[in-house]
């Protein structure tokens, strides 16, 4: 018996008896094409299936295939819109907390997110976001081989023209730098900011776990202070007869 997802129309119910392996493979193939960003190919295949169902007088099936074609056509249009605006773009995000900051760069090529960088660093408390991003991006792109045609920032830079000129000279093609306020581009900058926030949270969690472990080690070894450096030596040749641990305060 199929589950509730089949009853509410969210699953084709492949667990039912009588479902063919050929139909299942066809459905998986279409799902793969959608994930690969090829909705137009899926739309063509569904169009052919719809016409065949209509010729065989299976009008209910043809209507269902028609609705799927329309949904996939809308998906394709949206992907084309995103691809047009994010064809070769880096979206930058920044998150600050105390003396630590994290920045993330999402790399879009052909409208698809193909790579991302997220880095953690320390900053003086008096530094504002614009100064931090300006300093970090100059270092980041100076050592990066590939420069995009568009860079999206979460806030404006004081030396924006100099920054654009540097990227253009390094890339060998015009590079546009913008601070989007709305739309798809602003959404990508927001996502980059979320990636930076996650990087900062991960670092904070790891530091907290390390401190707990060091406190436990301090108590176990009856140390006056937390150990700052631990050295371990391979003692397999002595059969475990001796052990040497060095720690600094």
C-alpha positions as a Python dict, from the first residue, in 0.01 Angstrom:
ca = {
    (1, 'X'): (0, 0, 0),
    (2, 'X'): (146, 342, -92),
    (3, 'X'): (214, 596, 182),
    (4, 'X'): (53, 932, 254),
    (5, 'X'): (286, 1117, 15),
    (6, 'X'): (130, 928, -275),
    (7, 'X'): (-221, 1003, -149),
    (8, 'X'): (-157, 1380, -142),
    (9, 'X'): (17, 1381, -479),
    (10, 'X'): (377, 1435, -366),
    (11, 'X'): (502, 1093, -484),
    (12, 'X'): (433, 872, -784),
    (13, 'X'): (413, 566, -561),
    (14, 'X'): (685, 355, -716),
    (15, 'X'): (642, 104, -433),
    (16, 'X'): (304, 2, -578),
    (17, 'X'): (265, -328, -755),
    (18, 'X'): (262, -308, -1132),
    (19, 'X'): (497, -9, -1157),
    (20, 'X'): (745, -76, -1436),
    (21, 'X'): (1121, -44, -1403),
    (22, 'X'): (1129, 138, -1738),
    (23, 'X'): (895, 413, -1612),
    (24, 'X'): (1099, 443, -1293),
    (25, 'X'): (1425, 482, -1487),
    (26, 'X'): (1259, 745, -1707),
    (27, 'X'): (1154, 945, -1401),
    (28, 'X'): (1502, 925, -1247),
    (29, 'X'): (1655, 1035, -1577),
    (30, 'X'): (1433, 1345, -1584),
    (31, 'X'): (1522, 1427, -1223),
    (32, 'X'): (1892, 1406, -1307),
    (33, 'X'): (1844, 1639, -1606),
    (34, 'X'): (1668, 1894, -1384),
    (35, 'X'): (1947, 1882, -1127),
    (36, 'X'): (2199, 1931, -1409),
    (37, 'X'): (2018, 2250, -1513),
    (38, 'X'): (1861, 2113, -1833),
    (39, 'X'): (1487, 2179, -1794),
    (40, 'X'): (1434, 2238, -2168),
    (41, 'X'): (1535, 1879, -2245),
    (42, 'X'): (1292, 1747, -1983),
    (43, 'X'): (1020, 1971, -2126),
    (44, 'X'): (1072, 1826, -2476),
    (45, 'X'): (1050, 1469, -2346),
    (46, 'X'): (731, 1543, -2152),
    (47, 'X'): (581, 1713, -2457),
    (48, 'X'): (638, 1399, -2663),
    (49, 'X'): (483, 1181, -2390),
    (50, 'X'): (185, 1416, -2367),
    (51, 'X'): (119, 1401, -2742),
    (52, 'X'): (145, 1021, -2737),
    (53, 'X'): (-99, 997, -2445),
    (54, 'X'): (-345, 1224, -2630),
    (55, 'X'): (-324, 1008, -2944),
    (56, 'X'): (-397, 700, -2728),
    (57, 'X'): (-702, 881, -2582),
    (58, 'X'): (-546, 884, -2233),
    (59, 'X'): (-660, 1241, -2175),
    (60, 'X'): (-620, 1242, -1796),
    (61, 'X'): (-256, 1139, -1829),
    (62, 'X'): (-205, 1396, -2107),
    (63, 'X'): (-345, 1672, -1885),
    (64, 'X'): (-109, 1574, -1602),
    (65, 'X'): (188, 1580, -1840),
    (66, 'X'): (74, 1920, -1971),
    (67, 'X'): (78, 2062, -1616),
    (68, 'X'): (427, 1924, -1562),
    (69, 'X'): (547, 2084, -1885),
    (70, 'X'): (413, 2421, -1775),
    (71, 'X'): (581, 2396, -1434),
    (72, 'X'): (915, 2300, -1587),
    (73, 'X'): (886, 2580, -1844),
    (74, 'X'): (850, 2833, -1559),
    (75, 'X'): (1151, 2677, -1387),
    (76, 'X'): (1356, 2710, -1705),
    (77, 'X'): (1264, 3077, -1742),
    (78, 'X'): (1367, 3149, -1384),
    (79, 'X'): (1700, 2971, -1434),
    (80, 'X'): (1764, 3174, -1750),
    (81, 'X'): (1692, 3493, -1557),
    (82, 'X'): (1937, 3396, -1281),
    (83, 'X'): (2197, 3286, -1534),
    (84, 'X'): (2171, 3616, -1717),
    (85, 'X'): (2234, 3820, -1404),
    (86, 'X'): (2486, 3585, -1240),
    (87, 'X'): (2671, 3457, -1547),
    (88, 'X'): (3021, 3529, -1409),
    (89, 'X'): (2983, 3673, -1061),
    (90, 'X'): (3131, 3664, -712),
    (91, 'X'): (2895, 3744, -423),
    (92, 'X'): (3073, 3855, -105),
    (93, 'X'): (2942, 3830, 252),
    (94, 'X'): (3085, 3943, 585),
    (95, 'X'): (3002, 3861, 946),
    (96, 'X'): (3166, 4031, 1245),
    (97, 'X'): (3153, 3925, 1610),
    (98, 'X'): (3384, 4079, 1866),
    (99, 'X'): (3745, 4067, 1752),
    (100, 'X'): (3677, 3799, 1493),
    (101, 'X'): (3527, 3818, 1148),
    (102, 'X'): (3449, 3577, 868),
    (103, 'X'): (3399, 3649, 502),
    (104, 'X'): (3259, 3423, 232),
    (105, 'X'): (3272, 3446, -147),
    (106, 'X'): (3021, 3255, -361),
    (107, 'X'): (3147, 3192, -716),
    (108, 'X'): (2877, 3181, -986),
    (109, 'X'): (2963, 3071, -1341),
    (110, 'X'): (2692, 3036, -1602),
    (111, 'X'): (2436, 3124, -1337),
    (112, 'X'): (2527, 2822, -1122),
    (113, 'X'): (2703, 2820, -786),
    (114, 'X'): (3020, 2622, -861),
    (115, 'X'): (3246, 2707, -567),
    (116, 'X'): (3273, 2905, -247),
    (117, 'X'): (3541, 3028, -8),
    (118, 'X'): (3496, 3105, 362),
    (119, 'X'): (3777, 3239, 579),
    (120, 'X'): (3816, 3347, 940),
    (121, 'X'): (4042, 3627, 1064),
    (122, 'X'): (4092, 3866, 1358),
    (123, 'X'): (4028, 4239, 1332),
    (124, 'X'): (4061, 4542, 1561),
    (125, 'X'): (3734, 4634, 1730),
    (126, 'X'): (3734, 4985, 1581),
    (127, 'X'): (3736, 4861, 1219),
    (128, 'X'): (3408, 4902, 1032),
    (129, 'X'): (3268, 4662, 773),
    (130, 'X'): (3372, 4870, 472),
    (131, 'X'): (3736, 4891, 588),
    (132, 'X'): (3746, 4519, 666),
    (133, 'X'): (3603, 4416, 327),
    (134, 'X'): (3832, 4654, 140),
    (135, 'X'): (4143, 4517, 309),
    (136, 'X'): (4039, 4152, 281),
    (137, 'X'): (3930, 4165, -84),
    (138, 'X'): (4248, 4339, -199),
    (139, 'X'): (4448, 4052, -51),
    (140, 'X'): (4203, 3787, -168),
    (141, 'X'): (4192, 3885, -536),
    (142, 'X'): (4562, 3974, -551),
    (143, 'X'): (4642, 3604, -500),
    (144, 'X'): (4353, 3464, -705),
    (145, 'X'): (4410, 3361, -1064),
    (146, 'X'): (4056, 3392, -1199),
    (147, 'X'): (3873, 3723, -1171),
    (148, 'X'): (3497, 3739, -1245),
    (149, 'X'): (3327, 4004, -1454),
    (150, 'X'): (3110, 4112, -1162),
    (151, 'X'): (3165, 4138, -785),
    (152, 'X'): (2870, 4197, -551),
    (153, 'X'): (2941, 4352, -210),
    (154, 'X'): (2730, 4388, 106),
    (155, 'X'): (2837, 4752, 159),
    (156, 'X'): (3005, 5029, -45),
    (157, 'X'): (3381, 5087, -40),
    (158, 'X'): (3552, 5423, -9),
    (159, 'X'): (3810, 5330, -274),
    (160, 'X'): (3562, 5156, -504),
    (161, 'X'): (3703, 5302, -827),
    (162, 'X'): (4059, 5200, -735),
    (163, 'X'): (3938, 4851, -648),
    (164, 'X'): (3756, 4814, -981),
    (165, 'X'): (4061, 4942, -1167),
    (166, 'X'): (4286, 4690, -990),
    (167, 'X'): (4054, 4398, -1075),
    (168, 'X'): (4018, 4513, -1438),
    (169, 'X'): (4394, 4535, -1486),
    (170, 'X'): (4451, 4195, -1324),
    (171, 'X'): (4168, 4024, -1516),
    (172, 'X'): (4233, 4177, -1857),
    (173, 'X'): (3861, 4252, -1900),
    (174, 'X'): (3617, 4503, -1744),
    (175, 'X'): (3508, 4413, -1390),
    (176, 'X'): (3196, 4570, -1243),
    (177, 'X'): (3160, 4606, -864),
    (178, 'X'): (2815, 4677, -720),
    (179, 'X'): (2623, 4685, -391),
    (180, 'X'): (2276, 4547, -482),
    (181, 'X'): (1982, 4659, -271),
    (182, 'X'): (1707, 4430, -400),
    (183, 'X'): (1636, 4141, -633),
    (184, 'X'): (1826, 3823, -712),
    (185, 'X'): (2169, 3981, -671),
    (186, 'X'): (2089, 4112, -324),
    (187, 'X'): (1967, 3763, -235),
    (188, 'X'): (2302, 3612, -338),
    (189, 'X'): (2488, 3863, -118),
    (190, 'X'): (2258, 3768, 169),
    (191, 'X'): (2340, 3399, 114),
    (192, 'X'): (2710, 3483, 117),
    (193, 'X'): (2657, 3659, 451),
    (194, 'X'): (2486, 3346, 588),
    (195, 'X'): (2785, 3137, 481),
    (196, 'X'): (3017, 3377, 663),
    (197, 'X'): (2800, 3357, 976),
    (198, 'X'): (2809, 2977, 966),
    (199, 'X'): (3189, 2984, 936),
    (200, 'X'): (3208, 3208, 1242),
    (201, 'X'): (2975, 2982, 1441),
    (202, 'X'): (3175, 2673, 1349),
    (203, 'X'): (3497, 2839, 1464),
    (204, 'X'): (3338, 2949, 1792),
    (205, 'X'): (3207, 2598, 1857),
    (206, 'X'): (3545, 2440, 1783),
    (207, 'X'): (3724, 2688, 2012),
    (208, 'X'): (3477, 2613, 2291),
    (209, 'X'): (3531, 2238, 2256),
    (210, 'X'): (3909, 2283, 2257),
    (211, 'X'): (3892, 2491, 2575),
    (212, 'X'): (3683, 2224, 2749),
    (213, 'X'): (3933, 1958, 2650),
    (214, 'X'): (4226, 2166, 2775),
    (215, 'X'): (4049, 2229, 3105),
    (216, 'X'): (3991, 1856, 3144),
    (217, 'X'): (4357, 1788, 3065),
    (218, 'X'): (4466, 2053, 3316),
    (219, 'X'): (4262, 1885, 3587),
    (220, 'X'): (4381, 1536, 3490),
    (221, 'X'): (4753, 1632, 3502),
    (222, 'X'): (4715, 1868, 3801),
    (223, 'X'): (4855, 2163, 3606),
    (224, 'X'): (4848, 2515, 3743),
    (225, 'X'): (4754, 2666, 3404),
    (226, 'X'): (4601, 2555, 3077),
    (227, 'X'): (4861, 2388, 2851),
    (228, 'X'): (4943, 2596, 2542),
    (229, 'X'): (5151, 2339, 2357),
    (230, 'X'): (5150, 1961, 2375),
    (231, 'X'): (5421, 1743, 2224),
    (232, 'X'): (5384, 1368, 2180),
    (233, 'X'): (5660, 1124, 2081),
    (234, 'X'): (5639, 785, 1912),
    (235, 'X'): (5743, 534, 2178),
    (236, 'X'): (5652, 213, 1993),
    (237, 'X'): (6016, 99, 1987),
    (238, 'X'): (6026, 100, 2370),
    (239, 'X'): (5709, -103, 2406),
    (240, 'X'): (5537, 172, 2603),
    (241, 'X'): (5791, 153, 2886),
    (242, 'X'): (5838, 532, 2890),
    (243, 'X'): (5627, 834, 2816),
    (244, 'X'): (5732, 1196, 2764),
    (245, 'X'): (5493, 1488, 2753),
    (246, 'X'): (5608, 1848, 2719),
    (247, 'X'): (5380, 2142, 2783),
    (248, 'X'): (5426, 2520, 2794),
    (249, 'X'): (5244, 2786, 2994),
}
